[in-house]
Every structure is written in structure tokens, then in C-alpha cells.
Coordinates of C-alpha atoms and ligand atoms in Angstrom, one line a residue:
X1 CA 145.4 82.6 122.2
X2 CA 144.8 78.9 121.9
X3 CA 141.7 77.5 120.3
X4 CA 139.7 75.1 122.4
X5 CA 136.9 72.7 121.7
X6 CA 135.1 73.2 125.0
X7 CA 134.7 76.8 126.3
X8 CA 133.1 76.5 129.8
X9 CA 131.6 79.8 130.9
X10 CA 130.5 80.8 134.3
X11 CA 127.2 82.7 134.3
X12 CA 126.7 85.4 136.9
X13 CA 129.5 87.9 136.7
X14 CA 130.7 86.4 133.4
X15 CA 127.8 86.3 131.0
X16 CA 125.4 88.5 132.9
X17 CA 125.2 90.5 136.1
X18 CA 121.9 89.6 137.9
X19 CA 119.3 90.8 135.4
X20 CA 121.7 92.6 133.0
X21 CA 123.6 90.9 130.2
X22 CA 127.4 91.6 129.7
X23 CA 127.5 92.7 126.1
X24 CA 131.0 91.6 125.4
X25 CA 130.2 88.1 126.7
X26 CA 127.0 87.8 124.6
X27 CA 129.1 88.8 121.6
X28 CA 131.8 86.3 122.5
X29 CA 129.2 83.5 122.6
X30 CA 127.9 84.5 119.2
X31 CA 131.4 84.6 117.7
X32 CA 132.1 81.1 119.0
X33 CA 128.8 79.9 117.5
X34 CA 129.7 81.5 114.1
X35 CA 132.8 79.3 114.2
X36 CA 130.6 76.3 114.9
X37 CA 131.6 76.0 118.5
X38 CA 128.8 75.6 121.1
X39 CA 130.0 76.8 124.5
X40 CA 129.1 75.3 127.8
X41 CA 127.6 77.2 130.7
X42 CA 128.7 76.1 134.1
X43 CA 127.0 77.5 137.2
X44 CA 127.0 76.7 141.0
X45 CA 123.4 77.8 141.0
X46 CA 121.4 74.7 142.0
X47 CA 118.0 76.5 142.6
X48 CA 117.2 77.2 138.9
X49 CA 116.3 74.3 136.5
X50 CA 118.1 73.9 133.2
X51 CA 115.0 75.3 131.5
X52 CA 114.9 78.4 133.7
X53 CA 118.6 79.0 133.1
X54 CA 118.0 78.5 129.3
X55 CA 115.2 81.0 129.3
X56 CA 117.3 83.5 131.2
X57 CA 120.1 83.2 128.6
X58 CA 117.5 83.4 125.8
X59 CA 116.3 86.7 127.2
X60 CA 119.8 88.0 126.9
X61 CA 120.0 87.0 123.3
X62 CA 122.0 83.8 123.8
X63 CA 120.4 80.8 122.0
X64 CA 121.8 77.5 123.1
X65 CA 120.6 74.0 123.7
X66 CA 119.5 73.2 127.3
X67 CA 122.1 70.4 127.3
X68 CA 124.9 72.9 127.1
X69 CA 124.0 74.2 130.6
X70 CA 125.6 72.5 133.6
X71 CA 124.4 73.5 137.1
X72 CA 125.7 72.0 140.3
X73 CA 122.3 70.4 140.7
X74 CA 122.6 68.6 137.4
X75 CA 126.2 67.7 138.0
X76 CA 125.2 66.2 141.4
X77 CA 122.5 64.1 139.6
X78 CA 125.0 63.0 136.9
X79 CA 127.6 62.2 139.6
X80 CA 125.1 60.0 141.5
X81 CA 124.0 58.2 138.2
X82 CA 127.6 57.6 137.2
X83 CA 129.1 56.5 140.6
X84 CA 126.1 55.3 142.5
X85 CA 123.7 53.8 139.9
X86 CA 120.3 52.6 141.2
X87 CA 120.9 54.1 144.7
X88 CA 118.1 56.1 146.5
X89 CA 118.5 59.7 147.6
X90 CA 117.1 61.9 150.4
X91 CA 117.1 65.5 149.1
X92 CA 117.1 68.9 150.8
X93 CA 116.8 71.3 147.9
X94 CA 114.6 73.3 145.6
X95 CA 113.1 72.7 142.1
X96 CA 116.5 72.8 140.4
X97 CA 117.8 69.8 142.3
X98 CA 114.6 67.8 142.4
X99 CA 114.1 68.1 138.7
X100 CA 117.8 67.3 137.9
X101 CA 117.5 64.1 139.9
X102 CA 114.2 63.2 138.2
X103 CA 115.8 63.9 134.8
X104 CA 118.5 61.4 135.5
X105 CA 116.0 58.8 136.7
X106 CA 117.2 58.8 140.4
X107 CA 114.7 57.7 143.0
X108 CA 114.0 60.2 145.8
X109 CA 113.0 58.8 149.2
X110 CA 112.0 60.3 152.6
X111 CA 114.0 57.7 154.7
X112 CA 116.5 54.8 154.5
X113 CA 118.4 56.6 151.7
X114 CA 121.7 55.4 150.2
X115 CA 122.7 59.0 149.6
X116 CA 121.9 62.4 151.2
X117 CA 122.2 65.4 148.8
X118 CA 121.9 69.0 149.9
X119 CA 121.2 72.1 147.8
X120 CA 119.8 75.5 148.7
X121 CA 116.3 75.1 150.0
X122 CA 114.3 78.2 151.0
X123 CA 111.9 75.8 152.8
X124 CA 114.6 74.1 154.9
X125 CA 113.5 73.3 158.5
X126 CA 114.5 71.4 161.6
X127 CA 112.8 68.2 160.4
X128 CA 114.6 68.1 157.1
X129 CA 118.0 68.8 158.7
X130 CA 117.3 66.1 161.4
X131 CA 116.5 63.5 158.7
X132 CA 119.6 64.4 156.8
X133 CA 121.7 64.0 160.0
X134 CA 120.0 60.6 160.9
X135 CA 120.5 59.3 157.3
X136 CA 124.2 60.3 157.2
X137 CA 124.7 58.7 160.7
X138 CA 123.2 55.5 159.3
X139 CA 125.9 55.5 156.6
X140 CA 124.3 57.3 153.7
X141 CA 126.9 58.9 151.3
X142 CA 126.8 62.7 151.9
X143 CA 126.8 65.1 148.9
X144 CA 126.3 68.8 148.6
X145 CA 125.9 71.0 145.5
X146 CA 128.2 73.8 146.6
X147 CA 130.1 75.4 149.5
X148 CA 128.6 78.9 149.3
X149 CA 128.2 80.1 152.9
X150 CA 126.3 83.2 151.9
X151 CA 124.8 84.7 148.7
X152 CA 123.8 88.3 147.9
X153 CA 120.2 89.4 147.8
X154 CA 118.4 92.7 147.9
X155 CA 118.1 92.2 151.7
X156 CA 121.9 91.6 152.0
X157 CA 123.9 88.4 152.4
X158 CA 121.7 85.4 153.1
X159 CA 122.8 82.0 154.4
X160 CA 123.8 79.7 151.5
X161 CA 123.8 76.0 151.0
X162 CA 127.3 75.6 152.4
X163 CA 126.0 77.0 155.8
X164 CA 123.3 74.3 156.1
X165 CA 125.6 71.6 154.8
X166 CA 128.2 72.6 157.4
X167 CA 125.5 72.2 160.1
X168 CA 124.9 68.6 159.1
X169 CA 128.6 68.0 158.8
X170 CA 129.3 69.5 162.2
X171 CA 126.5 67.5 163.9
X172 CA 127.4 64.1 162.3
X173 CA 131.2 64.5 162.0
X174 CA 131.0 63.5 158.3
X175 CA 132.4 65.7 155.6
X176 CA 130.4 65.9 152.4
X177 CA 131.6 65.6 148.8
X178 CA 131.0 69.0 147.3
X179 CA 130.0 69.0 143.6
X180 CA 130.1 72.6 142.5
X181 CA 133.1 74.8 141.8
X182 CA 135.9 75.0 143.0
X183 CA 135.8 71.2 142.7
X184 CA 136.1 69.9 139.2
X185 CA 133.1 67.6 139.1
X186 CA 131.0 69.8 136.7
X187 CA 134.0 70.0 134.3
X188 CA 134.5 66.3 134.6
X189 CA 130.8 65.7 133.8
X190 CA 131.2 67.7 130.6
X191 CA 134.5 65.9 129.6
X192 CA 132.9 62.5 130.3
X193 CA 129.6 63.1 128.4
X194 CA 131.3 64.6 125.3
X195 CA 134.5 62.6 125.2
X196 CA 136.8 65.6 125.5
X197 CA 140.4 65.5 126.8
X198 CA 141.5 68.1 129.3
X199 CA 143.6 69.9 126.7
X200 CA 140.4 70.6 124.7
X201 CA 138.9 72.6 127.6
X202 CA 139.0 76.0 129.1
X203 CA 137.2 77.4 132.2
X204 CA 136.2 81.1 132.0
X205 CA 134.9 83.0 135.0
X206 CA 134.9 86.1 137.2
X207 CA 135.4 84.5 140.6
X208 CA 139.0 83.3 141.3
X209 CA 138.0 81.2 144.3
X210 CA 135.4 79.2 142.5
X211 CA 135.8 79.4 138.7
X212 CA 139.6 79.7 138.3
X213 CA 140.3 77.2 141.1
X214 CA 137.8 74.7 139.6
X215 CA 139.9 74.9 136.4
X216 CA 143.1 74.7 138.3
X217 CA 142.0 71.6 140.3
X218 CA 140.8 69.9 137.1
X219 CA 144.1 70.8 135.4
X220 CA 142.7 72.7 132.4
X221 CA 143.4 76.2 131.1
X222 CA 141.6 79.1 132.7
X223 CA 140.5 82.7 131.8
X224 CA 139.8 85.3 134.5
X225 CA 137.5 88.1 133.4
X226 CA 137.3 91.4 135.3
X227 CA 133.5 91.7 135.1
X228 CA 132.4 90.3 138.4
X229 CA 133.5 89.2 141.9
X230 CA 137.3 89.1 142.0
X231 CA 139.1 92.3 140.8
X232 CA 142.0 91.7 138.5
X233 CA 144.5 93.3 140.9
X234 CA 143.5 90.7 143.5
X235 CA 143.9 87.8 141.0
X236 CA 147.4 89.1 140.1
X237 CA 148.5 88.6 143.8
X238 CA 147.6 84.9 143.8
X239 CA 150.3 82.2 143.7
X240 CA 148.5 80.2 141.1
X241 CA 147.7 82.4 138.1
X242 CA 145.0 81.8 135.5
X243 CA 146.2 81.1 132.0
X244 CA 144.8 84.4 130.7
X245 CA 143.6 87.6 132.4
X246 CA 141.1 89.6 130.5
X247 CA 139.3 92.9 131.2
X248 CA 136.3 91.3 129.4
X249 CA 135.6 88.8 126.7
X250 CA 135.7 91.4 123.9
X251 CA 139.5 91.0 124.1
X252 CA 139.4 87.3 123.2
X253 CA 140.3 86.7 119.6
X254 CA 139.0 83.4 118.2
Ligands
LIG301 MG1 130.4 84.2 138.6

């Protein structure tokens, strides 16, 4: 197996399952750290702040710097700062997104925005969606943290950010730029900030349609682990194969 400089690990289904750590993944992170390599954690979850994700990893015995964690909320904020500096933003989203934008020094407004950005918002309502539609119709750039149409909860599958984003897209006829996986923006943010080249990087995850395709779209190596969403036998039927297929990260030799 090749040695990389930037190991980009998905979280849910790869490092933990909900509230339970995946022991082989925690050990894999420790083995990397023993070699002096700090892995990156790359999640589509835009509702939790970097600090909340950091605390969750810490509870599972993973000690890392907050700056090693890349969420779709943070990547959206970094994308705006890099490509639309000094522009104002109207936000539909929760703490994770609001804090990420504040952290990057981006001004949030309630009207006349240059950019509309959407993330999962449990307090979403008609008025917020109406404002998003009006701003997009007035020419605001339209961004969204991720495409997830539904996400699992104890009550069953609940509507995800992609469902609300689709509503605004359908009403306005404007398609958004999605930031989260399977797009490569989060990986690009890591490359750009740390000065990596694509050959240095590998994306590791359990979900073929998000994690593996993000790596494929960004043209870096990928590792599918059989610890979460996509069963290995389903991955093996895909036209585009990950670079490596592993039962779990215990099989990765560094
Ligand atoms: Mg996952």
C-alpha cells in the first residue's frame, strides 16, 4: 500500500457509527499519529460545529487539532472566502454553518445578499425559504452544503438539506453549487490550505456515492471500508472502483 501525506477520513460509518467508535479506525488514526501523520476528518455534516465534532472524536479516544476537521459547513465558508471575498451571505442553516461563516469573517445579512447558502436547519420555515428564493431570483450566487435528501434518525428517515435546497432550485430554476461530497470542494480546501498535491492525498470512507465518488471526482486515490453504508459486494459491481477495498482499517499497513 502506498504511503500518503494526507489521509482524509469520513466520520460516520468510517471512524464511528452514531455513538459507537469503530475500534480498528481509532487504532488506525493512532498508528498514523505515531508515524507523525495527522489525518484529516471530512464530513458532510453541516449541523455540528468544528468544536462539537472535535469533542465527539475526543470521547472516542481520538485527539486531534480542530483544524484537522473539515465539515461541509466549513468548506462552504472557505469556498466563499476564497472565491467571493467580501461578499454578503443570506443563510438557512444551524449553528455549524453560522459559526463556520463567522469563523471565516463572512458577513451574514437578512436581505440583499450576494450569496445564498443552505444547510440543514431544523427551524426552517416558509419565510426563510421565501427569502432564499427572492434573493436567488435577484441574482445571488446559490450554494448548498450537501445533497442529502434524507438522513436517518430514531424516528426514521427525515428530510435532509438536499430536499430543501431542491425546493429553492425548483421554484427559481437555478441550480446550486453543492459543496459536500460527492463534489471535491472539501478535498480541494484541504489541498489549497496545506499545499498538498493530489498525489499526496487519499479519501477513505464507507459510502460509495459520497466518499468514494468525491475522491474519484477530485482525482485522488480512494479506500472503501466495509463498516458503514455501502456493502463491499455493491461496491464491487460499480464501473469505477476505489483504489483499495478493505473490510476495515485494521487491514491497512502503514
Ligand atoms: Mg460515512
